[in-house]
JSON list of C-alpha atoms in Angstrom, two decimals:
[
{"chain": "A", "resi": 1, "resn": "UNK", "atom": "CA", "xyz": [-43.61, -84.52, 44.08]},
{"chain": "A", "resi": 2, "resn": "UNK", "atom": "CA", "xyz": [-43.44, -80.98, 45.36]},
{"chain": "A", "resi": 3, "resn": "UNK", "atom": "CA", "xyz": [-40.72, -78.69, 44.64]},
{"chain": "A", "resi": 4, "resn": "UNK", "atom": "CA", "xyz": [-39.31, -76.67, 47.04]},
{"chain": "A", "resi": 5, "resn": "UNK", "atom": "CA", "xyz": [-39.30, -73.20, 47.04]},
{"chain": "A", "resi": 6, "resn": "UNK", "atom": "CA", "xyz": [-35.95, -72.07, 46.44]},
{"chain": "A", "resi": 7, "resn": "UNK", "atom": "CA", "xyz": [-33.08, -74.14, 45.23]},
{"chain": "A", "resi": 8, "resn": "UNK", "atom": "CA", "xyz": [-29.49, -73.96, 47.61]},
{"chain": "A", "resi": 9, "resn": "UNK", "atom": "CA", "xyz": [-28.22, -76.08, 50.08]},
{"chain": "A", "resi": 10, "resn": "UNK", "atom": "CA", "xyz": [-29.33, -74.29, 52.52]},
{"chain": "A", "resi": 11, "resn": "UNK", "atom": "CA", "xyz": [-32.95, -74.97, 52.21]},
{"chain": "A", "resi": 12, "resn": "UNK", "atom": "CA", "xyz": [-31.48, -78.78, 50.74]},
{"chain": "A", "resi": 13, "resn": "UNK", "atom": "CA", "xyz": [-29.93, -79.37, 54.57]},
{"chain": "A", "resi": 14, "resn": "UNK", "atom": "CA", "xyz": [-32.84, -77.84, 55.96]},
{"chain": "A", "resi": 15, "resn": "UNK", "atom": "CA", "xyz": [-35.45, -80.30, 54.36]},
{"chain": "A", "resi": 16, "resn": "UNK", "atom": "CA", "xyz": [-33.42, -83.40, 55.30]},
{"chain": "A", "resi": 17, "resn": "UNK", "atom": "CA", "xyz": [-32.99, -82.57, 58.90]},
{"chain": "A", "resi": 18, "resn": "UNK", "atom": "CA", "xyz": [-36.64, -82.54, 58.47]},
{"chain": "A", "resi": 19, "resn": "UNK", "atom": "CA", "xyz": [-37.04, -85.86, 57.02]},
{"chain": "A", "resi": 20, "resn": "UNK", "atom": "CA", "xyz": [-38.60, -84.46, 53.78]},
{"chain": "A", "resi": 21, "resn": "UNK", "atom": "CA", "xyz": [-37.33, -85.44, 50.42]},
{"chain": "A", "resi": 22, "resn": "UNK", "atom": "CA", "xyz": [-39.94, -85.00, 47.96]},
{"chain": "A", "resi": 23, "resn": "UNK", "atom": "CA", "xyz": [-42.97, -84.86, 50.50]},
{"chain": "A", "resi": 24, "resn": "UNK", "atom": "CA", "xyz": [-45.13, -81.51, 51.09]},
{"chain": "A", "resi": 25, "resn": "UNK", "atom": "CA", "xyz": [-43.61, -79.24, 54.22]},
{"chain": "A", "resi": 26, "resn": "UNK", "atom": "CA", "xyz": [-45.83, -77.14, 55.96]},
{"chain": "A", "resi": 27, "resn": "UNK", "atom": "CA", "xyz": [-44.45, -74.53, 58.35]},
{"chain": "A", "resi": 28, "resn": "UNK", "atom": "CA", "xyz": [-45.59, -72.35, 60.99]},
{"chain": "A", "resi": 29, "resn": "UNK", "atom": "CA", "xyz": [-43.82, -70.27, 63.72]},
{"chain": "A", "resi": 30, "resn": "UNK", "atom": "CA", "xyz": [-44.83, -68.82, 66.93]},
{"chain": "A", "resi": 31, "resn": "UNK", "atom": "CA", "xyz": [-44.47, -69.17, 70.85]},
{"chain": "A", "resi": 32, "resn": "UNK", "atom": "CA", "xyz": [-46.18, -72.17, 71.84]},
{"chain": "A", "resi": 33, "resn": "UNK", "atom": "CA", "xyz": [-49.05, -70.42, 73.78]},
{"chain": "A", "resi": 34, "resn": "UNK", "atom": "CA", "xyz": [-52.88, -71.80, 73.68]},
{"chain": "A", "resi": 35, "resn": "UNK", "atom": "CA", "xyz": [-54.17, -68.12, 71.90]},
{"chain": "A", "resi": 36, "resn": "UNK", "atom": "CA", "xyz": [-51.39, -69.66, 68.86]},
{"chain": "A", "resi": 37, "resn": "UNK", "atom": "CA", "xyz": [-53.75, -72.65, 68.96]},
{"chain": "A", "resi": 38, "resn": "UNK", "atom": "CA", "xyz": [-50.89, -75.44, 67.69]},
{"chain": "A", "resi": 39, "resn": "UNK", "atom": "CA", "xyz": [-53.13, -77.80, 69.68]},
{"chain": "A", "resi": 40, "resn": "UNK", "atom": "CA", "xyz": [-56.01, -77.04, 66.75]},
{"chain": "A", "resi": 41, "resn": "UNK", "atom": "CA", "xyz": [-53.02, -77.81, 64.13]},
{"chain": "A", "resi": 42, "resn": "UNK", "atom": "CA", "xyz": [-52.37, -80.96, 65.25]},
{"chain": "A", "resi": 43, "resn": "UNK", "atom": "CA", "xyz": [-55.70, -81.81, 65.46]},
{"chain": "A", "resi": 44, "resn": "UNK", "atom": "CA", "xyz": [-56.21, -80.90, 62.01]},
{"chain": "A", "resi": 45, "resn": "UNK", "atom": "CA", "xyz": [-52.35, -81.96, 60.62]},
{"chain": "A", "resi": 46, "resn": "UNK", "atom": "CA", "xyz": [-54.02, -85.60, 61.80]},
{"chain": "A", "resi": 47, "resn": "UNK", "atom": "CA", "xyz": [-56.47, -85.63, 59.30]},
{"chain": "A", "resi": 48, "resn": "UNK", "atom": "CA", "xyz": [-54.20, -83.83, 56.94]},
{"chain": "A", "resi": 49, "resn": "UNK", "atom": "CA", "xyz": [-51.24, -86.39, 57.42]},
{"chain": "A", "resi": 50, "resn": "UNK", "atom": "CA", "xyz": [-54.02, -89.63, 57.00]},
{"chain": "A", "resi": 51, "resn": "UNK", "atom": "CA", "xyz": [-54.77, -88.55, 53.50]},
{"chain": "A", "resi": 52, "resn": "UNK", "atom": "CA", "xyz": [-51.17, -88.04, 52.88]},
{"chain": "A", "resi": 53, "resn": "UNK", "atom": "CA", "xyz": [-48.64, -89.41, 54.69]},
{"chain": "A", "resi": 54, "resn": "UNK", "atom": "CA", "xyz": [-45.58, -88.29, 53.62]},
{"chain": "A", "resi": 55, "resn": "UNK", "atom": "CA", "xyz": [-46.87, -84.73, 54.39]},
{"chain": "A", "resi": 56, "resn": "UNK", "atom": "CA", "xyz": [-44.93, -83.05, 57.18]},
{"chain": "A", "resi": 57, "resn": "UNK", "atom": "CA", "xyz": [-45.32, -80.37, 59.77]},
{"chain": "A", "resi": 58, "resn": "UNK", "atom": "CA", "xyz": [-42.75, -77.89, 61.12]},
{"chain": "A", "resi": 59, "resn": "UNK", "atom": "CA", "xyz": [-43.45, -75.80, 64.43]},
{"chain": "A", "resi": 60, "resn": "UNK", "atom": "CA", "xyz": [-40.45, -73.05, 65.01]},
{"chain": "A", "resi": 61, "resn": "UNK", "atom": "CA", "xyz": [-40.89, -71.40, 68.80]},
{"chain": "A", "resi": 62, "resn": "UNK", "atom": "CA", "xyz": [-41.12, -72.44, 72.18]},
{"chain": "A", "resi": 63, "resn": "UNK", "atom": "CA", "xyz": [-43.32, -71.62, 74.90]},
{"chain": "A", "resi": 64, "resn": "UNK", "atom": "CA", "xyz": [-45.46, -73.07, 78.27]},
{"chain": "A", "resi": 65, "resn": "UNK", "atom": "CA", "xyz": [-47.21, -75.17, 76.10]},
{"chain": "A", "resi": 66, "resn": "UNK", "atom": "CA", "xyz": [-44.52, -77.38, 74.61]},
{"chain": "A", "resi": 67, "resn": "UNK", "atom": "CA", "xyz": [-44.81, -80.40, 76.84]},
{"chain": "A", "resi": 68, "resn": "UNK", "atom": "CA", "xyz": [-48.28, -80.86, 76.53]},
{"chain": "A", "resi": 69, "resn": "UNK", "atom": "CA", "xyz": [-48.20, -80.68, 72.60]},
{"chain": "A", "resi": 70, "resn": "UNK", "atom": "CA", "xyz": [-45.12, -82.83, 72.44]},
{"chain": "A", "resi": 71, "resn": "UNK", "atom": "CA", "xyz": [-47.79, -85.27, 73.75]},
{"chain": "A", "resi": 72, "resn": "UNK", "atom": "CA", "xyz": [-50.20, -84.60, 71.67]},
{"chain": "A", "resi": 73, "resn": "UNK", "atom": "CA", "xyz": [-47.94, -85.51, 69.11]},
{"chain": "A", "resi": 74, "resn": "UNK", "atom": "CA", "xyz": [-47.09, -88.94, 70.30]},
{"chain": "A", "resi": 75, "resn": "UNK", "atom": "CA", "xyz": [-51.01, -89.63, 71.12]},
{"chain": "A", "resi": 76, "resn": "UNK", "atom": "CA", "xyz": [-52.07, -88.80, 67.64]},
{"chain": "A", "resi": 77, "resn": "UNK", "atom": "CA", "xyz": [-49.46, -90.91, 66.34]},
{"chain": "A", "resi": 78, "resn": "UNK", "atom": "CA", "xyz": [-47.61, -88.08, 64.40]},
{"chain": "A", "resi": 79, "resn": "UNK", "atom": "CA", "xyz": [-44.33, -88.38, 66.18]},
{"chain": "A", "resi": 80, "resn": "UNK", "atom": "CA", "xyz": [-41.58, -87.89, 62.64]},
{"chain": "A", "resi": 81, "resn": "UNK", "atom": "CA", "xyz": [-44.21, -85.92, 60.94]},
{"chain": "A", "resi": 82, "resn": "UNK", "atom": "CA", "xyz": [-45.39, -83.08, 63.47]},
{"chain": "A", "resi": 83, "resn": "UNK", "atom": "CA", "xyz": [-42.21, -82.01, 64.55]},
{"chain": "A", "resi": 84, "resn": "UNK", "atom": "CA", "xyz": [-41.53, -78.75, 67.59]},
{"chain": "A", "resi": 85, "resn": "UNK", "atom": "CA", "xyz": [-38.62, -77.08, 66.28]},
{"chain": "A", "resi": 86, "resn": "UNK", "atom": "CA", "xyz": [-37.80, -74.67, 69.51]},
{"chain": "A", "resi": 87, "resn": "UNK", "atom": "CA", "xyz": [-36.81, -71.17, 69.07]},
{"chain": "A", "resi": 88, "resn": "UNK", "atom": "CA", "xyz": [-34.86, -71.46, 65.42]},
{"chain": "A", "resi": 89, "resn": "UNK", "atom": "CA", "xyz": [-32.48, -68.15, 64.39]},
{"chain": "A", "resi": 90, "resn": "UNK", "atom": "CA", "xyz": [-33.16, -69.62, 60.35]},
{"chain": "A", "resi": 91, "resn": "UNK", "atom": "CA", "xyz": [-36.90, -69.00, 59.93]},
{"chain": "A", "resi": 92, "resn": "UNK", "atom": "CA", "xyz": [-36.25, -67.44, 57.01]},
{"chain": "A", "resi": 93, "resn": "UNK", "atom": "CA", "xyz": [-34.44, -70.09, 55.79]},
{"chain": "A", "resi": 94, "resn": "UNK", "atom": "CA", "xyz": [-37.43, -72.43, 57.02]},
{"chain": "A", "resi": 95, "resn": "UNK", "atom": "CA", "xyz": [-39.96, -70.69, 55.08]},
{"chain": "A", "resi": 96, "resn": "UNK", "atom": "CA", "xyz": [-37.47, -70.99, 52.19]},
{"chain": "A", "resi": 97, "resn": "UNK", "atom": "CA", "xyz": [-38.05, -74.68, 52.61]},
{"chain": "A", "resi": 98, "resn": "UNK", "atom": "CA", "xyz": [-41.40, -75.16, 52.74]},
{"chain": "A", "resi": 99, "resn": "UNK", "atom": "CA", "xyz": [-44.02, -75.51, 50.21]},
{"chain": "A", "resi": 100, "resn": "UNK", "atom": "CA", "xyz": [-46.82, -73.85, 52.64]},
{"chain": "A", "resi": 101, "resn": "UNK", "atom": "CA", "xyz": [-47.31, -71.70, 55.30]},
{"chain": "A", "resi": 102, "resn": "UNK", "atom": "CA", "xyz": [-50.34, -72.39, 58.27]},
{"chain": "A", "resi": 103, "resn": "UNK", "atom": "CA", "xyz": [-51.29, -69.97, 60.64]},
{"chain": "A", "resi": 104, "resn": "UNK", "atom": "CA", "xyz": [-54.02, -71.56, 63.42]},
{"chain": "A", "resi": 105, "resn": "UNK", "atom": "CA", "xyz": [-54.58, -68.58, 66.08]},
{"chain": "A", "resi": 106, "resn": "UNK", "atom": "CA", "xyz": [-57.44, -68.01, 67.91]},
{"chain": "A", "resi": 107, "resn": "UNK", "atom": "CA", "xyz": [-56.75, -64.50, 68.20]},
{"chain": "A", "resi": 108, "resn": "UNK", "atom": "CA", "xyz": [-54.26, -62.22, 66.38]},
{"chain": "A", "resi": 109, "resn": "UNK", "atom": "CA", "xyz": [-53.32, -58.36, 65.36]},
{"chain": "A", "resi": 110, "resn": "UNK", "atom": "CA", "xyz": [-51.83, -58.51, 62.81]},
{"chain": "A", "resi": 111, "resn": "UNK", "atom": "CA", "xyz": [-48.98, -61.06, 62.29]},
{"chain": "A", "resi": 112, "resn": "UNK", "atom": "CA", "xyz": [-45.77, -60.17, 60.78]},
{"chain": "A", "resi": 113, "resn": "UNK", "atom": "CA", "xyz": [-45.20, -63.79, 60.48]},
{"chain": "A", "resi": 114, "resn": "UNK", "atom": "CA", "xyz": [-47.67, -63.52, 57.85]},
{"chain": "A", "resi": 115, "resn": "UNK", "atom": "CA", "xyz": [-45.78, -60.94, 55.80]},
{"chain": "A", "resi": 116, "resn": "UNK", "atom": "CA", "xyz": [-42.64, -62.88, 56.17]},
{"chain": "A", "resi": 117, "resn": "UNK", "atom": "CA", "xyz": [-44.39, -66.13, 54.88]},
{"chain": "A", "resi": 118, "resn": "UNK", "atom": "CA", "xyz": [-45.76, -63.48, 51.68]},
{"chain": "A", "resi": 119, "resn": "UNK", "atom": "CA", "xyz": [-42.38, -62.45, 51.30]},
{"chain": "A", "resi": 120, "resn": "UNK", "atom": "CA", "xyz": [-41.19, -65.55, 50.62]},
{"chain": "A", "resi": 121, "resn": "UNK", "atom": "CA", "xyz": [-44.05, -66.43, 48.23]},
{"chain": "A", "resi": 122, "resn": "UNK", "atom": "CA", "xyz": [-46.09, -68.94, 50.86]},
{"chain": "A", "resi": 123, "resn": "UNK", "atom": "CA", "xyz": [-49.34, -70.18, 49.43]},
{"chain": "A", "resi": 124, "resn": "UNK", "atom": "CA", "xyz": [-50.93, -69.28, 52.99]},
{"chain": "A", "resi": 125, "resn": "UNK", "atom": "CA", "xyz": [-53.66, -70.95, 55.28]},
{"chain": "A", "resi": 126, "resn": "UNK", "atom": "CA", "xyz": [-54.67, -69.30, 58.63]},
{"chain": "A", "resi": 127, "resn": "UNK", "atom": "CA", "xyz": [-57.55, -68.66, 60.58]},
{"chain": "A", "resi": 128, "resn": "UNK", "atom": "CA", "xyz": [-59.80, -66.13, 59.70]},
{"chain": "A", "resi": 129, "resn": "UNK", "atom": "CA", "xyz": [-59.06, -64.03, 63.11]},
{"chain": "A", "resi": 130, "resn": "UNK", "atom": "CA", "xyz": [-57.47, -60.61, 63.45]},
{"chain": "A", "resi": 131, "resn": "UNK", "atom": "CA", "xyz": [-56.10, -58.29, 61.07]},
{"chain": "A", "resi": 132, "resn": "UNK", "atom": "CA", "xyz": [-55.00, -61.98, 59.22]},
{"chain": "A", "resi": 133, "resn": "UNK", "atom": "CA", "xyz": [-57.73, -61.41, 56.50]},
{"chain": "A", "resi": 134, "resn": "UNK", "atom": "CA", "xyz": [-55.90, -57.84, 55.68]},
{"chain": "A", "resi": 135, "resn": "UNK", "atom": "CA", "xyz": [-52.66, -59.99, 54.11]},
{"chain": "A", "resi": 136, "resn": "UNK", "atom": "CA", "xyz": [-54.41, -63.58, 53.93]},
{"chain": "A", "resi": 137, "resn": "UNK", "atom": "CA", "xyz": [-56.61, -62.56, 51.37]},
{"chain": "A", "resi": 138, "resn": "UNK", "atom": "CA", "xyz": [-58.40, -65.09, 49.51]},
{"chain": "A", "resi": 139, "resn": "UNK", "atom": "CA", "xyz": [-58.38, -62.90, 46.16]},
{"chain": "A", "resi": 140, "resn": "UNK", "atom": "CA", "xyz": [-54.45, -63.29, 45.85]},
{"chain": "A", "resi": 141, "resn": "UNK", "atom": "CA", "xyz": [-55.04, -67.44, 46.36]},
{"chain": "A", "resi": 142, "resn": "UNK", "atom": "CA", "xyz": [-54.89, -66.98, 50.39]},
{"chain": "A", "resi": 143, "resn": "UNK", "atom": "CA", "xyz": [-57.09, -69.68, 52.49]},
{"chain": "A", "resi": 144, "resn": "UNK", "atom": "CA", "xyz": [-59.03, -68.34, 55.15]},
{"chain": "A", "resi": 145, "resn": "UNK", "atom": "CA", "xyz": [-59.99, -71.42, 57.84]},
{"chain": "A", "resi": 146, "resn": "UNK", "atom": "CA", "xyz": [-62.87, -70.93, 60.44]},
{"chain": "A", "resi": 147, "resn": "UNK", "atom": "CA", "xyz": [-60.61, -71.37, 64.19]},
{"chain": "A", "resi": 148, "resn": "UNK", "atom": "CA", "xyz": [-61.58, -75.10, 64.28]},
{"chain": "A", "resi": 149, "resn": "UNK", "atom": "CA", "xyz": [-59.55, -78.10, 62.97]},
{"chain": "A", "resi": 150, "resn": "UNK", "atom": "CA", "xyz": [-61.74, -79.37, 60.53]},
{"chain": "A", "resi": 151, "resn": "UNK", "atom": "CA", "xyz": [-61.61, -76.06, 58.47]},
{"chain": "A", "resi": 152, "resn": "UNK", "atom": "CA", "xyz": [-57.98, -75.88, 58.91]},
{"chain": "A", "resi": 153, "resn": "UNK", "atom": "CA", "xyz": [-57.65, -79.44, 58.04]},
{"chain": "A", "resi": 154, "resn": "UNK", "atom": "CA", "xyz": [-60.02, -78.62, 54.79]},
{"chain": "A", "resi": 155, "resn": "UNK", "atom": "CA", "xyz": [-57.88, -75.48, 53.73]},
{"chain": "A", "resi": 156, "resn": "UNK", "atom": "CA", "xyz": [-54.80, -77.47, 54.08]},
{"chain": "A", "resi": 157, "resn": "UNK", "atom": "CA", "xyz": [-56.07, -80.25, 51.86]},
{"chain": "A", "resi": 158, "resn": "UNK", "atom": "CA", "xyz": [-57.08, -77.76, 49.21]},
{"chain": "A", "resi": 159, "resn": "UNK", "atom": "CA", "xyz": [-53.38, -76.04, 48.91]},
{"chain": "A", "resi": 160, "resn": "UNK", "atom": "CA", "xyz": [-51.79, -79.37, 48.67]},
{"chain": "A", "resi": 161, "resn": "UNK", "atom": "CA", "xyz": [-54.43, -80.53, 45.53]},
{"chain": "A", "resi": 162, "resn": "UNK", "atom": "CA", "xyz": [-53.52, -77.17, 43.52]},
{"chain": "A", "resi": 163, "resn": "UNK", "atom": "CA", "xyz": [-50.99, -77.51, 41.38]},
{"chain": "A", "resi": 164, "resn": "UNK", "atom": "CA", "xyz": [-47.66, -76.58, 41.62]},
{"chain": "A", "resi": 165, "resn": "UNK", "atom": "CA", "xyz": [-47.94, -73.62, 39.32]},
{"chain": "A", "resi": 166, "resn": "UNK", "atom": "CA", "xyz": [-51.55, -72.83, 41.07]},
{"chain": "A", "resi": 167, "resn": "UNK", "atom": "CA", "xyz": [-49.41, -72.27, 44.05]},
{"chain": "A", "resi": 168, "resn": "UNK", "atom": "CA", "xyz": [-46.49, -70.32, 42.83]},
{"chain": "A", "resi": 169, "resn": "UNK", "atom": "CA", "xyz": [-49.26, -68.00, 41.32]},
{"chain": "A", "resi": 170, "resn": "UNK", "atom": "CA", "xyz": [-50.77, -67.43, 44.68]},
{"chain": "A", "resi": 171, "resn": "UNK", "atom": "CA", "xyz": [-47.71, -66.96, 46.57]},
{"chain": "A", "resi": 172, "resn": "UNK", "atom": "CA", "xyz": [-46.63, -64.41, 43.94]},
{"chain": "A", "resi": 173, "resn": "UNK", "atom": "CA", "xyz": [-49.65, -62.61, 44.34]},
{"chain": "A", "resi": 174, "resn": "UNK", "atom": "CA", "xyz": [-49.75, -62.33, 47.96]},
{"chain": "A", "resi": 175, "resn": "UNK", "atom": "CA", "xyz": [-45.75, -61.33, 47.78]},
{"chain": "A", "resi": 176, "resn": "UNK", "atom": "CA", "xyz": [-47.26, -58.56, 45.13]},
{"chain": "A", "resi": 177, "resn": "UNK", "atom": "CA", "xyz": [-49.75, -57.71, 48.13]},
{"chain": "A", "resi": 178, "resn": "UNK", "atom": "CA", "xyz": [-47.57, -57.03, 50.16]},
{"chain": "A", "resi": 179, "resn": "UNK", "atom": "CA", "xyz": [-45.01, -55.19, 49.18]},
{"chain": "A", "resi": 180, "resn": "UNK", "atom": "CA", "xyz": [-47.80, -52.65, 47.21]},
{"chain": "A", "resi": 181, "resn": "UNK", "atom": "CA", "xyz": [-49.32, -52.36, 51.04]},
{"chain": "A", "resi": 182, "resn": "UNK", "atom": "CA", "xyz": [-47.12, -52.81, 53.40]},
{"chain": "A", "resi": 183, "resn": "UNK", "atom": "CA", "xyz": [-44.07, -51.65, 54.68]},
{"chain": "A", "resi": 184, "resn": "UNK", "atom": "CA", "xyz": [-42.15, -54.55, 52.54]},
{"chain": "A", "resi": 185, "resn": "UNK", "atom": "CA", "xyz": [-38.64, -53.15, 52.85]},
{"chain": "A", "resi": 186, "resn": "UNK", "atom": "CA", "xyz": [-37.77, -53.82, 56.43]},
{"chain": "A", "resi": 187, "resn": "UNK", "atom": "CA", "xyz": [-39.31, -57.75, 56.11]},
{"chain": "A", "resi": 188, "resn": "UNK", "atom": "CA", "xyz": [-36.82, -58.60, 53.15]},
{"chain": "A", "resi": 189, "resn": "UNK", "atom": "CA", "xyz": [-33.85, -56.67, 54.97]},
{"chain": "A", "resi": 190, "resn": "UNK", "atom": "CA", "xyz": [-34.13, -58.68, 57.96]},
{"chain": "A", "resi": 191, "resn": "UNK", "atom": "CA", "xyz": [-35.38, -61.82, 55.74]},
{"chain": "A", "resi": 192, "resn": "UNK", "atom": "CA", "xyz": [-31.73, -60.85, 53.53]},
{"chain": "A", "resi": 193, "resn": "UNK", "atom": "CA", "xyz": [-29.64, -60.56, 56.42]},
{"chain": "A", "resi": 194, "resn": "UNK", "atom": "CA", "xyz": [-30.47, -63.45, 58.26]},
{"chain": "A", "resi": 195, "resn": "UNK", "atom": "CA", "xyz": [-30.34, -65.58, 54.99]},
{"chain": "A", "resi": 196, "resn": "UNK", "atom": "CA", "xyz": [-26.66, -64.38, 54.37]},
{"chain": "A", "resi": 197, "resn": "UNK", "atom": "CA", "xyz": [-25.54, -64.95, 58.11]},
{"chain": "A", "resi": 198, "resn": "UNK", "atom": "CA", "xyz": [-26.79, -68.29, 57.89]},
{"chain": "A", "resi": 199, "resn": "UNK", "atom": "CA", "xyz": [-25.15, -68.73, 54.64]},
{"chain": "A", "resi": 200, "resn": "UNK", "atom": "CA", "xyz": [-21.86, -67.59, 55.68]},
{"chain": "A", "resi": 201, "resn": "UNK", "atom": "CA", "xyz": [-21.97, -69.95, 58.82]},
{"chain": "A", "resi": 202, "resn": "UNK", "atom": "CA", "xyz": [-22.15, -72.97, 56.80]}
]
């Protein structure tokens, strides 16, 4: 089993909306656009979820493309594991749930979603694209995938083998990175307030 990554019911509620008990969770978040390229995740998530089927994939954001990868879902046969989330106010909370964070863009600056994902101690897999090598950096445990499913689907496969303390270390060295390089203070504020709003809703 894999734990998840901070213990509240929050992130509790969270993973059973998702249908995930003890099962991996891998999140990503974005608008639904082809230069995001989900339709690359799914492709690799396919191969991902045939090795392991009780893995599970959450997309937060919307966007033009939503229709077309809601049926790419159902035509891989992934519908209940690749799930479209929409726009979600609680992606902090999200990442708080998850055991993983995937990034699969064909092109990129360089994504805050990233340092949110760090600051939340991700073990990380994106595309090698960008300024995504200046935070995903595969010293501090980080995956860097070639912009092509199979290497996503390959990076993917490797987090999940480590070991649970293998990927604590790495996301606490890439939440090290971080806040030594970048400007840390304004991600956990708005990561802080968020949490606490959703928090007080509940």
């Amino acid at each position: 089993s894999f734990p998840t990554r901070r213990s509240s019911d929050l992130v509790d509620a969270i993973r059973r909306e998702l249908g995930v008990a003890d099962g991996f969770l891998w999140v990503t978040a974005g608008r639904l656009v082809p230069e995001k390229g989900h339709d690359m995740l799914l492709e690799a998530f396919e191969t991902v979820h045939q090795a392991r089927p009780d893995v599970r994939l959450a997309v937060a954001g919307d966007g033009p493309q939503r229709r077309a990868l809601d049926q790419l879902i159902a035509e891989r046969g992934l519908t209940g594991s690749a799930m479209l989330l929409g726009q979600r106010r609680d992606v902090p909370a999200l990442l708080a749930a998850a055991n993983a964070f995937v990034l699969s863009s064909r092109w990129e600056g360089l994504p805050r979603v990233l340092l949110e994902a760090a600051a939340q101690r991700l073990p990380i897999v994106c595309t090698d694209v960008g300024g995504c090598r200046e935070i995903a950096r595969p010293e501090f445990g980080a995956v860097l995938a070639h912009p092509d499913p199979a290497d996503l689907a390959r990076g993917m496969l490797h987090v999940m083998d480590l070991t649970p303390d293998e990927r604590a270390r790495s996301g606490q060295d890439l939440r090290n990175l971080v806040r030594s390089e970048f400007d840390m203070d304004a991600v956990v504020v708005r990561w802080e307030e968020l949490y606490a709003s959703i928090l007080a809703r509940g």
